């Protein structure tokens, strides 16, 4: 359940980050400047939102890998099976409770590899528009 709680917390934080930075522009220089760029603030919020999304995706993939193992002998589609194989190279099946932060971090680091394997297995590794 801790994976779900973590994902929910990430989603809640990201919703707060969605508040536009430009709404909070504050006059400066004794009122002579009525606009202060909040571009850097917006960029930092966007970066955090992307990091949260990557962590949320890693959690979903980790939980999905565990679910695929629990549903055996049923088999996943080719893309999901390829993603599962990549995940299991680094993260073992959870037989007993353990801290998940290392597993989540490992899957997060593997996101590009997981995507590439799933796309290749599903025949989606071609350039857009090439077939």
Coordinates of N, CA, C and O in Angstrom, one line a residue:
X1 N 0.8 -1.2 0.0 CA 0.0 0.0 0.0 C 0.9 1.3 0.0 O 0.4 2.3 -0.5
X2 N 2.1 1.2 0.5 CA 2.9 2.3 0.6 C 3.2 2.9 -0.8 O 3.4 4.1 -1.0
X3 N 3.3 2.1 -1.8 CA 3.5 2.6 -3.2 C 2.3 3.5 -3.6 O 2.5 4.5 -4.2
X4 N 1.1 3.0 -3.3 CA -0.1 3.8 -3.6 C -0.1 5.2 -2.8 O -0.4 6.2 -3.4
X5 N 0.3 5.1 -1.6 CA 0.3 6.4 -0.8 C 1.4 7.3 -1.3 O 1.2 8.5 -1.5
X6 N 2.5 6.8 -1.7 CA 3.6 7.6 -2.3 C 3.1 8.2 -3.6 O 3.3 9.4 -3.9
X7 N 2.5 7.4 -4.5 CA 2.0 8.0 -5.8 C 0.9 9.0 -5.5 O 0.9 10.1 -6.2
X8 N 0.1 8.8 -4.6 CA -1.0 9.8 -4.3 C -0.4 11.1 -3.8 O -0.8 12.2 -4.1
X9 N 0.7 11.0 -2.9 CA 1.4 12.2 -2.5 C 2.0 13.0 -3.6 O 2.0 14.2 -3.7
X10 N 2.7 12.2 -4.5 CA 3.3 12.9 -5.7 C 2.2 13.6 -6.5 O 2.5 14.7 -7.0
X11 N 1.1 12.9 -6.7 CA 0.0 13.6 -7.5 C -0.5 14.8 -6.8 O -0.7 15.8 -7.5
X12 N -0.7 14.8 -5.5 CA -1.1 16.0 -4.8 C -0.1 17.1 -4.9 O -0.5 18.3 -5.1
X13 N 1.1 16.8 -4.7 CA 2.2 17.9 -4.9 C 2.1 18.5 -6.3 O 2.2 19.7 -6.5
X14 N 2.0 17.6 -7.3 CA 2.0 18.1 -8.7 C 0.8 19.0 -9.0 O 0.9 19.9 -9.7
X15 N -0.3 18.6 -8.4 CA -1.5 19.5 -8.6 C -1.2 20.9 -8.0 O -1.6 21.9 -8.6
X16 N -0.6 21.0 -6.9 CA -0.2 22.3 -6.3 C 0.8 23.0 -7.2 O 0.7 24.2 -7.3
X17 N 1.7 22.3 -7.8 CA 2.7 22.9 -8.7 C 2.0 23.5 -10.0 O 2.6 24.3 -10.7
X18 N 0.8 23.0 -10.3 CA 0.1 23.4 -11.5 C -0.4 24.8 -11.4 O -0.8 25.4 -12.4
X19 N -0.4 25.4 -10.2 CA -0.9 26.8 -10.0 C 0.1 27.7 -10.8 O 1.3 27.7 -10.6
X20 N -0.4 28.5 -11.7 CA 0.4 29.4 -12.6 C 1.3 30.3 -11.7 O 0.8 31.1 -10.9
X21 N 2.6 30.3 -12.0 CA 3.5 31.2 -11.3 C 3.2 32.7 -11.6 O 3.4 33.6 -10.8
X22 N 2.7 33.0 -12.8 CA 2.5 34.3 -13.2 C 1.4 35.0 -12.4 O 1.3 36.2 -12.4
X23 N 0.5 34.2 -11.8 CA -0.6 34.8 -11.0 C 0.0 35.6 -9.8 O -0.6 36.5 -9.3
X24 N 1.2 35.2 -9.4 CA 1.8 35.8 -8.2 C 2.8 36.9 -8.5 O 3.6 37.2 -7.7
X25 N 2.7 37.5 -9.7 CA 3.6 38.6 -9.9 C 3.4 39.7 -8.9 O 2.3 40.0 -8.6
X26 N 4.5 40.3 -8.5 CA 4.4 41.3 -7.4 C 5.1 42.6 -7.9 O 6.2 42.5 -8.4
X27 N 4.5 43.7 -7.7 CA 5.1 45.0 -8.1 C 6.4 45.2 -7.3 O 6.5 44.8 -6.1
X28 N 7.4 45.8 -7.9 CA 8.7 46.1 -7.2 C 9.1 47.5 -7.5 O 8.5 48.2 -8.2
X29 N 10.2 47.9 -6.9 CA 10.8 49.2 -7.1 C 9.8 50.3 -6.7 O 9.6 51.2 -7.5
X30 N 9.3 50.2 -5.5 CA 8.3 51.1 -5.0 C 7.1 51.4 -6.0 O 6.7 52.5 -6.1
X31 N 6.7 50.3 -6.6 CA 5.6 50.4 -7.5 C 5.9 50.9 -8.9 O 5.0 51.0 -9.7
X32 N 7.1 51.2 -9.2 CA 7.5 51.6 -10.5 C 7.5 50.5 -11.5 O 7.4 50.7 -12.7
X33 N 7.8 49.3 -11.1 CA 7.8 48.1 -11.9 C 6.6 47.3 -11.5 O 6.5 46.8 -10.4
X34 N 5.7 47.1 -12.5 CA 4.5 46.4 -12.1 C 4.5 44.9 -12.5 O 3.6 44.2 -12.4
X35 N 5.6 44.5 -13.0 CA 5.7 43.1 -13.4 C 7.1 42.6 -13.1 O 8.1 43.2 -13.5
X36 N 7.1 41.5 -12.4 CA 8.4 40.8 -12.2 C 8.2 39.4 -12.8 O 7.3 38.7 -12.5
X37 N 9.1 39.0 -13.6 CA 9.0 37.7 -14.3 C 9.1 36.6 -13.3 O 10.0 36.6 -12.4
X38 N 8.2 35.7 -13.5 CA 8.2 34.5 -12.6 C 8.7 33.3 -13.4 O 8.3 32.1 -13.1
X39 N 9.4 33.6 -14.5 CA 9.8 32.5 -15.4 C 10.7 31.4 -14.7 O 10.5 30.2 -15.0
X40 N 11.6 31.8 -13.9 CA 12.4 30.8 -13.2 C 11.6 30.0 -12.3 O 11.8 28.8 -12.1
X41 N 10.7 30.7 -11.6 CA 9.8 29.9 -10.7 C 9.0 28.9 -11.4 O 8.8 27.8 -11.0
X42 N 8.4 29.3 -12.6 CA 7.7 28.4 -13.4 C 8.5 27.2 -13.9 O 8.1 26.1 -13.9
X43 N 9.8 27.5 -14.3 CA 10.7 26.4 -14.8 C 11.0 25.4 -13.7 O 11.0 24.2 -13.9
X44 N 11.2 25.9 -12.5 CA 11.5 25.0 -11.3 C 10.3 24.2 -11.0 O 10.4 23.0 -10.7
X45 N 9.1 24.8 -11.0 CA 7.9 24.0 -10.8 C 7.7 23.0 -11.9 O 7.3 21.8 -11.6
X46 N 7.9 23.3 -13.1 CA 7.8 22.4 -14.2 C 8.7 21.2 -14.1 O 8.4 20.0 -14.3
X47 N 10.0 21.5 -13.7 CA 11.0 20.4 -13.5 C 10.5 19.5 -12.4 O 10.6 18.3 -12.5
X48 N 10.0 20.0 -11.3 CA 9.6 19.2 -10.2 C 8.4 18.3 -10.6 O 8.3 17.1 -10.3
X49 N 7.5 18.9 -11.4 CA 6.3 18.2 -11.9 C 6.7 17.0 -12.8 O 6.2 15.9 -12.7
X50 N 7.7 17.2 -13.6 CA 8.2 16.2 -14.5 C 8.9 15.1 -13.6 O 8.7 13.9 -13.9
X51 N 9.7 15.5 -12.6 CA 10.3 14.5 -11.7 C 9.3 13.7 -11.0 O 9.4 12.5 -10.9
X52 N 8.2 14.3 -10.5 CA 7.1 13.6 -9.9 C 6.5 12.6 -10.8 O 6.1 11.5 -10.4
X53 N 6.3 13.0 -12.1 CA 5.6 12.2 -13.0 C 6.5 10.9 -13.3 O 6.0 9.8 -13.4
X54 N 7.8 11.1 -13.4 CA 8.7 10.0 -13.6 C 8.7 9.0 -12.4 O 8.7 7.8 -12.6
X55 N 8.6 9.6 -11.2 CA 8.5 8.7 -10.0 C 7.2 8.0 -10.0 O 7.1 6.8 -9.6
X56 N 6.1 8.7 -10.3 CA 4.8 8.0 -10.4 C 4.8 6.9 -11.4 O 4.2 5.8 -11.2
X57 N 5.4 7.2 -12.6 CA 5.4 6.1 -13.6 C 6.2 4.9 -13.1 O 5.9 3.8 -13.4
X58 N 7.3 5.2 -12.4 CA 8.2 4.1 -11.9 C 7.4 3.3 -10.9 O 7.5 2.0 -10.9
X59 N 6.6 3.9 -10.1 CA 5.8 3.2 -9.1 C 4.7 2.3 -9.8 O 4.6 1.2 -9.5
X60 N 4.1 2.9 -10.8 CA 3.1 2.1 -11.6 C 3.7 0.9 -12.3 O 3.2 -0.2 -12.3
X61 N 4.9 1.1 -12.9 CA 5.6 0.0 -13.5 C 6.0 -1.1 -12.5 O 5.9 -2.3 -12.8
X62 N 6.5 -0.7 -11.4 CA 6.9 -1.6 -10.3 C 5.7 -2.4 -9.9 O 5.8 -3.7 -9.7
X63 N 4.6 -1.8 -9.6 CA 3.4 -2.5 -9.2 C 2.9 -3.4 -10.3 O 2.4 -4.5 -10.0
X64 N 2.9 -2.9 -11.5 CA 2.5 -3.8 -12.7 C 3.4 -5.0 -12.8 O 2.8 -6.1 -13.1
X65 N 4.7 -4.9 -12.6 CA 5.6 -6.0 -12.7 C 5.2 -7.1 -11.6 O 5.1 -8.3 -11.9
X66 N 4.9 -6.6 -10.4 CA 4.5 -7.5 -9.4 C 3.2 -8.2 -9.7 O 3.0 -9.4 -9.5
X67 N 2.3 -7.4 -10.2 CA 1.0 -8.0 -10.6 C 1.1 -9.0 -11.7 O 0.4 -10.1 -11.6
X68 N 2.0 -8.8 -12.7 CA 2.2 -9.8 -13.7 C 2.7 -11.1 -13.1 O 2.3 -12.2 -13.5
X69 N 3.6 -11.0 -12.2 CA 4.1 -12.2 -11.5 C 3.0 -12.9 -10.7 O 3.0 -14.1 -10.8
X70 N 2.2 -12.2 -10.1 CA 1.1 -12.8 -9.3 C 0.0 -13.4 -10.1 O -0.7 -14.3 -9.7
X71 N -0.1 -13.0 -11.4 CA -1.1 -13.5 -12.3 C -0.7 -14.7 -13.1 O -1.4 -15.2 -14.0
X72 N 0.6 -15.2 -12.9 CA 1.0 -16.3 -13.7 C 0.1 -17.5 -13.5 O -0.4 -17.7 -12.3
X73 N -0.2 -18.3 -14.4 CA 0.4 -18.5 -15.7 C -0.1 -17.5 -16.8 O 0.4 -17.7 -18.0
X74 N -1.0 -16.6 -16.5 CA -1.4 -15.7 -17.6 C -0.2 -14.9 -18.1 O 0.7 -14.6 -17.3
X75 N -0.2 -14.5 -19.3 CA 0.9 -13.8 -19.9 C 0.5 -12.5 -20.4 O -0.7 -12.3 -20.8
X76 N 1.4 -11.5 -20.3 CA 1.1 -10.2 -20.7 C 1.4 -10.0 -22.2 O 1.9 -10.9 -22.9
X77 N 0.9 -8.9 -22.8 CA 1.2 -8.7 -24.2 C 2.7 -8.5 -24.4 O 3.5 -8.3 -23.4
X78 N 3.1 -8.4 -25.6 CA 4.6 -8.3 -25.9 C 5.3 -7.1 -25.4 O 6.4 -7.2 -24.8
X79 N 4.6 -6.0 -25.4 CA 5.2 -4.7 -24.9 C 5.4 -4.8 -23.4 O 6.4 -4.5 -22.8
X80 N 4.3 -5.2 -22.7 CA 4.3 -5.3 -21.2 C 5.3 -6.4 -20.8 O 6.0 -6.2 -19.8
X81 N 5.3 -7.5 -21.5 CA 6.3 -8.6 -21.2 C 7.7 -8.1 -21.3 O 8.6 -8.4 -20.5
X82 N 8.0 -7.3 -22.3 CA 9.4 -6.8 -22.5 C 9.7 -5.8 -21.4 O 10.9 -5.9 -20.8
X83 N 8.8 -5.0 -21.0 CA 9.0 -4.0 -19.9 C 9.3 -4.8 -18.6 O 10.2 -4.5 -17.8
X84 N 8.5 -5.8 -18.4 CA 8.6 -6.7 -17.2 C 10.0 -7.3 -17.1 O 10.6 -7.3 -16.1
X85 N 10.4 -7.8 -18.2 CA 11.8 -8.5 -18.3 C 12.9 -7.5 -17.9 O 13.8 -7.8 -17.2
X86 N 12.8 -6.3 -18.4 CA 13.8 -5.2 -18.1 C 13.8 -4.9 -16.6 O 14.8 -4.8 -15.9
X87 N 12.6 -4.8 -16.1 CA 12.4 -4.4 -14.6 C 13.0 -5.5 -13.8 O 13.8 -5.3 -12.8
X88 N 12.7 -6.8 -14.1 CA 13.2 -7.9 -13.3 C 14.7 -8.2 -13.4 O 15.3 -8.9 -12.6
X89 N 15.4 -7.5 -14.3 CA 16.8 -7.6 -14.4 C 17.4 -6.9 -13.2 O 18.5 -7.2 -12.7
X90 N 16.8 -5.8 -12.7 CA 17.3 -5.0 -11.6 C 16.5 -5.1 -10.3 O 17.1 -4.9 -9.3
X91 N 15.2 -5.4 -10.4 CA 14.4 -5.4 -9.2 C 13.7 -6.8 -9.1 O 13.0 -7.2 -10.0
X92 N 14.0 -7.4 -8.0 CA 13.5 -8.8 -7.7 C 12.0 -8.7 -7.4 O 11.5 -7.7 -6.9
X93 N 11.3 -9.9 -7.6 CA 10.0 -10.1 -7.2 C 9.9 -9.9 -5.7 O 10.8 -10.3 -4.9
X94 N 8.8 -9.2 -5.2 CA 8.7 -9.0 -3.8 C 8.0 -10.2 -3.1 O 6.8 -10.3 -3.3
X95 N 8.7 -11.0 -2.4 CA 8.2 -12.1 -1.7 C 7.8 -11.7 -0.3 O 6.8 -12.3 0.2
X96 N 8.5 -10.8 0.3 CA 8.2 -10.3 1.6 C 8.2 -8.8 1.6 O 8.8 -8.2 0.7
X97 N 7.6 -8.2 2.6 CA 7.7 -6.7 2.7 C 9.1 -6.2 2.7 O 10.0 -6.9 3.3
X98 N 9.3 -5.1 2.1 CA 10.6 -4.5 2.1 C 10.4 -3.0 1.8 O 9.4 -2.6 1.3
X99 N 11.4 -2.2 2.1 CA 11.4 -0.8 1.7 C 11.4 -0.7 0.2 O 12.1 -1.4 -0.5
X100 N 10.6 0.2 -0.3 CA 10.4 0.3 -1.8 C 11.2 1.4 -2.4 O 11.3 1.5 -3.6
X101 N 11.8 2.3 -1.6 CA 12.5 3.4 -2.2 C 13.6 3.0 -3.2 O 13.8 3.7 -4.2
X102 N 14.3 2.0 -2.9 CA 15.4 1.6 -3.8 C 14.8 1.0 -5.1 O 15.4 1.2 -6.1
X103 N 13.8 0.2 -4.9 CA 13.1 -0.4 -6.1 C 12.6 0.7 -7.0 O 12.7 0.7 -8.2
X104 N 11.9 1.7 -6.4 CA 11.3 2.8 -7.2 C 12.5 3.6 -7.9 O 12.3 3.9 -9.1
X105 N 13.5 3.9 -7.2 CA 14.7 4.6 -7.8 C 15.3 3.8 -8.9 O 15.6 4.3 -10.0
X106 N 15.4 2.5 -8.7 CA 16.0 1.6 -9.8 C 15.1 1.7 -11.1 O 15.6 1.8 -12.2
X107 N 13.8 1.5 -10.9 CA 12.9 1.5 -12.0 C 12.9 2.9 -12.7 O 12.9 3.0 -13.9
X108 N 13.0 3.9 -11.9 CA 13.0 5.3 -12.4 C 14.2 5.5 -13.3 O 14.2 6.1 -14.4
X109 N 15.4 5.0 -12.9 CA 16.6 5.1 -13.7 C 16.5 4.3 -15.0 O 17.1 4.6 -16.0
X110 N 15.7 3.2 -15.0 CA 15.5 2.4 -16.1 C 14.4 2.8 -17.1 O 14.2 2.2 -18.1
X111 N 13.7 3.9 -16.8 CA 12.6 4.3 -17.6 C 12.9 4.3 -19.1 O 12.2 3.8 -19.9
X112 N 14.0 4.9 -19.6 CA 14.3 4.9 -21.0 C 14.5 3.5 -21.6 O 14.0 3.2 -22.7
X113 N 15.2 2.7 -20.8 CA 15.4 1.3 -21.2 C 14.1 0.5 -21.3 O 13.9 -0.3 -22.2
X114 N 13.2 0.7 -20.3 CA 11.9 0.1 -20.3 C 11.1 0.5 -21.5 O 10.5 -0.3 -22.2
X115 N 11.1 1.8 -21.7 CA 10.3 2.3 -22.9 C 10.8 1.7 -24.2 O 10.1 1.2 -25.0
X116 N 12.2 1.7 -24.4 CA 12.8 1.2 -25.6 C 12.4 -0.3 -25.8 O 12.1 -0.7 -26.9
X117 N 12.5 -1.0 -24.7 CA 12.2 -2.5 -24.9 C 10.7 -2.7 -25.2 O 10.4 -3.5 -26.1
X118 N 9.9 -2.0 -24.6 CA 8.4 -2.2 -24.8 C 8.1 -1.7 -26.2 O 7.3 -2.4 -26.9
X119 N 8.6 -0.6 -26.7 CA 8.4 -0.1 -28.0 C 8.9 -1.1 -29.1 O 8.2 -1.4 -30.1
X120 N 10.1 -1.6 -28.9 CA 10.7 -2.5 -29.8 C 9.9 -3.8 -29.9 O 9.6 -4.3 -31.0
X121 N 9.5 -4.3 -28.8 CA 8.7 -5.5 -28.8 C 7.3 -5.4 -29.4 O 6.8 -6.3 -30.1
X122 N 6.8 -4.2 -29.3 CA 5.5 -3.9 -29.9 C 5.6 -3.4 -31.3 O 4.6 -3.1 -32.0
X123 N 6.8 -3.3 -31.9 CA 7.0 -2.9 -33.2 C 6.8 -1.4 -33.4 O 6.5 -0.9 -34.5
X124 N 7.0 -0.6 -32.3 CA 6.9 0.8 -32.4 C 8.2 1.6 -32.4 O 8.2 2.8 -32.1
X125 N 9.3 0.9 -32.6 CA 10.6 1.6 -32.6 C 11.0 2.3 -33.9 O 12.0 2.8 -34.0
X126 N 10.1 2.3 -34.8 CA 10.3 2.9 -36.1 C 10.1 4.4 -36.0 O 9.4 4.9 -35.1
X127 N 10.7 5.2 -36.8 CA 10.5 6.7 -36.8 C 9.1 7.0 -37.2 O 8.5 6.2 -37.9
X128 N 8.5 8.0 -36.6 CA 7.1 8.4 -36.9 C 6.9 8.6 -38.4 O 7.7 9.2 -39.1
X129 N 5.8 8.0 -38.8 CA 5.4 8.1 -40.2 C 6.1 7.2 -41.2 O 5.9 7.2 -42.4
X130 N 7.0 6.3 -40.6 CA 7.7 5.4 -41.5 C 7.0 4.0 -41.7 O 7.6 3.1 -42.3
X131 N 5.9 3.9 -41.1 CA 5.2 2.6 -41.3 C 4.4 2.2 -40.2 O 3.7 1.4 -39.9

